[in-house]
PDB file of C-alpha atoms in Angstrom:
ATOM      1  CA  MET A  58     132.386-117.626 133.979  1.00 69.00           C
ATOM      2  CA  SER A  59     132.261-121.247 134.785  1.00 79.00           C
ATOM      3  CA  GLY A  60     129.822-123.427 135.443  1.00 79.00           C
ATOM      4  CA  GLU A  61     130.658-123.817 138.685  1.00 82.00           C
ATOM      5  CA  ASP A  62     130.497-119.548 139.249  1.00 81.00           C
ATOM      6  CA  ALA A  63     127.349-119.254 137.221  1.00 80.00           C
ATOM      7  CA  HIS A  64     125.873-121.729 139.714  1.00 81.00           C
ATOM      8  CA  ALA A  65     127.316-119.926 143.009  1.00 83.00           C
ATOM      9  CA  TRP A  66     126.303-116.159 140.732  1.00 81.00           C
ATOM     10  CA  LEU A  67     122.758-117.661 140.422  1.00 82.00           C
ATOM     11  CA  THR A  68     122.401-119.349 143.654  1.00 84.00           C
ATOM     12  CA  VAL A  69     122.893-115.775 145.152  1.00 84.00           C
ATOM     13  CA  ALA A  70     120.972-114.189 143.080  1.00 85.00           C
ATOM     14  CA  THR A  71     117.760-116.257 144.051  1.00 85.00           C
ATOM     15  CA  GLY A  72     117.977-115.623 147.376  1.00 84.00           C
ATOM     16  CA  GLU A  73     118.266-111.695 146.750  1.00 87.00           C
ATOM     17  CA  VAL A  74     115.023-111.577 145.169  1.00 89.00           C
ATOM     18  CA  ALA A  75     113.197-114.640 146.792  1.00 86.00           C
ATOM     19  CA  HIS A  76     111.171-112.125 148.559  1.00 87.00           C
ATOM     20  CA  LEU A  77     109.637-110.806 145.978  1.00 88.00           C
ATOM     21  CA  PRO A  78     105.990-112.458 144.771  1.00 88.00           C
ATOM     22  CA  ARG A  79     105.941-114.095 141.466  1.00 88.00           C
ATOM     23  CA  ASP A  80     104.645-111.437 139.387  1.00 91.00           C
ATOM     24  CA  ILE A  81     106.228-108.521 140.353  1.00 92.00           C
ATOM     25  CA  LEU A  82     109.617-111.186 140.057  1.00 91.00           C
ATOM     26  CA  GLU A  83     108.945-111.615 136.414  1.00 91.00           C
ATOM     27  CA  ALA A  84     107.452-107.699 135.887  1.00 94.00           C
ATOM     28  CA  ALA A  85     111.257-106.772 137.441  1.00 94.00           C
ATOM     29  CA  CYS A  86     112.908-109.469 135.076  1.00 92.00           C
ATOM     30  CA  ALA A  87     111.332-108.272 132.020  1.00 93.00           C
ATOM     31  CA  ALA A  88     113.239-104.891 133.408  1.00 94.00           C
ATOM     32  CA  ALA A  89     116.394-105.925 133.712  1.00 93.00           C
ATOM     33  CA  ARG A  90     116.675-108.067 129.951  1.00 92.00           C
ATOM     34  CA  ARG A  91     115.462-104.473 128.254  1.00 94.00           C
ATOM     35  CA  THR A  92     117.891-102.148 130.587  1.00 93.00           C
ATOM     36  CA  CYS A  93     121.255-105.040 131.800  1.00 91.00           C
ATOM     37  CA  THR A  94     123.816-104.953 129.531  1.00 91.00           C
ATOM     38  CA  HIS A  95     126.416-106.835 132.241  1.00 87.00           C
ATOM     39  CA  HIS A  96     125.695-109.899 134.628  1.00 81.00           C
ATOM     40  CA  GLY A  97     126.408-107.368 137.740  1.00 86.00           C
ATOM     41  CA  GLN A  98     123.659-104.861 136.973  1.00 91.00           C
ATOM     42  CA  ILE A  99     120.999-108.000 137.126  1.00 90.00           C
ATOM     43  CA  VAL A 100     120.111-108.516 140.698  1.00 92.00           C
ATOM     44  CA  PRO A 101     120.300-104.869 141.595  1.00 94.00           C
ATOM     45  CA  THR A 102     117.580-103.769 138.641  1.00 94.00           C
ATOM     46  CA  ILE A 103     115.443-106.541 139.545  1.00 94.00           C
ATOM     47  CA  LEU A 104     115.438-105.659 143.523  1.00 94.00           C
ATOM     48  CA  LYS A 105     115.066-101.763 142.352  1.00 95.00           C
ATOM     49  CA  GLU A 106     112.405-102.928 139.873  1.00 95.00           C
ATOM     50  CA  GLY A 107     110.933-104.946 142.411  1.00 94.00           C
ATOM     51  CA  GLU A 108     110.604-102.885 145.707  1.00 92.00           C
ATOM     52  CA  GLU A 109     109.304-100.169 142.864  1.00 93.00           C
ATOM     53  CA  LEU A 110     106.395-102.245 142.508  1.00 93.00           C
ATOM     54  CA  LEU A 111     105.665-103.749 145.359  1.00 90.00           C
ATOM     55  CA  SER A 112     105.373-100.447 147.244  1.00 89.00           C
ATOM     56  CA  LEU A 113     103.122 -99.077 144.948  1.00 89.00           C
ATOM     57  CA  ARG A 114     101.219-102.659 145.719  1.00 88.00           C
ATOM     58  CA  ARG A 115     101.389-102.338 149.127  1.00 84.00           C
ATOM     59  CA  THR A 116     100.115 -98.396 149.094  1.00 84.00           C
ATOM     60  CA  ARG A 117      97.414 -99.745 146.660  1.00 84.00           C
ATOM     61  CA  LEU A 118      96.196-102.123 149.416  1.00 79.00           C
ATOM     62  CA  GLY A 119      97.277 -99.655 152.023  1.00 76.00           C
ATOM     63  CA  VAL A 120      99.461-101.569 153.788  1.00 70.00           C
ATOM     64  CA  ASP A 121     101.853 -99.760 155.967  1.00 62.00           C
ATOM     65  CA  VAL A 122     105.523 -99.476 154.586  1.00 56.00           C
ATOM     66  CA  ILE A 123     108.324 -99.707 156.526  1.00 54.00           C
ATOM     67  CA  PRO A 124     110.796 -96.663 156.275  1.00 54.00           C
ATOM     68  CA  ARG A 125     114.448 -97.935 154.558  1.00 54.00           C
ATOM     69  CA  ASP A 126     115.889 -96.675 157.210  1.00 51.00           C
ATOM     70  CA  ARG A 127     114.256 -99.237 160.401  1.00 53.00           C
ATOM     71  CA  HIS A 128     116.177-101.727 161.009  1.00 55.00           C
ATOM     72  CA  LEU A 129     114.849-105.124 161.115  1.00 52.00           C
ATOM     73  CA  PRO A 130     116.004-108.886 161.667  1.00 57.00           C
ATOM     74  CA  ALA A 131     117.017-110.386 158.278  1.00 58.00           C
ATOM     75  CA  PRO A 132     114.089-112.521 156.772  1.00 59.00           C
ATOM     76  CA  ASP A 133     114.793-116.135 156.407  1.00 66.00           C
ATOM     77  CA  ARG A 134     116.577-116.022 152.281  1.00 66.00           C
ATOM     78  CA  TRP A 135     115.420-119.402 150.622  1.00 69.00           C
ATOM     79  CA  LYS A 136     118.681-121.390 149.342  1.00 76.00           C
ATOM     80  CA  PRO A 137     117.727-123.430 146.159  1.00 78.00           C
ATOM     81  CA  SER A 138     117.968-126.807 145.706  1.00 83.00           C
ATOM     82  CA  ALA A 139     120.639-127.894 142.837  1.00 83.00           C
ATOM     83  CA  GLU A 140     117.117-129.587 141.423  1.00 86.00           C
ATOM     84  CA  GLU A 141     115.607-126.262 141.646  1.00 84.00           C
ATOM     85  CA  ILE A 142     118.631-124.289 140.052  1.00 83.00           C
ATOM     86  CA  GLU A 143     118.823-126.238 136.956  1.00 85.00           C
ATOM     87  CA  LEU A 144     115.440-125.847 136.451  1.00 84.00           C
ATOM     88  CA  ILE A 145     115.453-122.114 136.868  1.00 82.00           C
ATOM     89  CA  LYS A 146     118.005-122.209 133.922  1.00 82.00           C
ATOM     90  CA  ALA A 147     116.348-124.335 131.967  1.00 82.00           C
ATOM     91  CA  ASP A 148     112.822-121.466 132.302  1.00 80.00           C
ATOM     92  CA  ALA A 149     115.977-118.653 131.541  1.00 78.00           C
ATOM     93  CA  ALA A 150     117.065-120.394 128.529  1.00 76.00           C
ATOM     94  CA  ALA A 151     113.825-121.415 127.707  1.00 76.00           C
ATOM     95  CA  GLY A 152     112.825-117.814 127.416  1.00 71.00           C
ATOM     96  CA  LEU A 153     116.324-116.561 125.839  1.00 68.00           C
ATOM     97  CA  HIS A 154     115.256-119.193 122.662  1.00 66.00           C
ATOM     98  CA  GLY A 155     111.604-118.154 122.575  1.00 61.00           C
ATOM     99  CA  ARG A 156     112.722-114.582 122.225  1.00 55.00           C
ATOM    100  CA  GLY A 157     115.155-115.128 119.465  1.00 51.00           C
ATOM    101  CA  ALA A 158     112.713-117.234 117.702  1.00 47.00           C
ATOM    102  CA  ALA A 159     110.186-113.863 117.524  1.00 44.00           C
TER     103      ALA A 159
END
């Protein structure tokens, strides 16, 4: 994947998972790192894991969970700036370097 392709992929991917709270996103990303063998699996894995954790949280808090078949307006999606993309890439690279050092 070229640098330009990676940048476009990361832009779309961050928008898809932006609705997840940070702690849930981090846990879902950890699951993706453990299980994914191809970049095409990353976002679906994060969404599956994240939605499951979010549902558990809502249940524990007694918050009604909207049935999946109910159509709602699409939420506003976060589109990261170029600077945010660079920070995300730097954080990801730091995580990879830290994982290899253990």
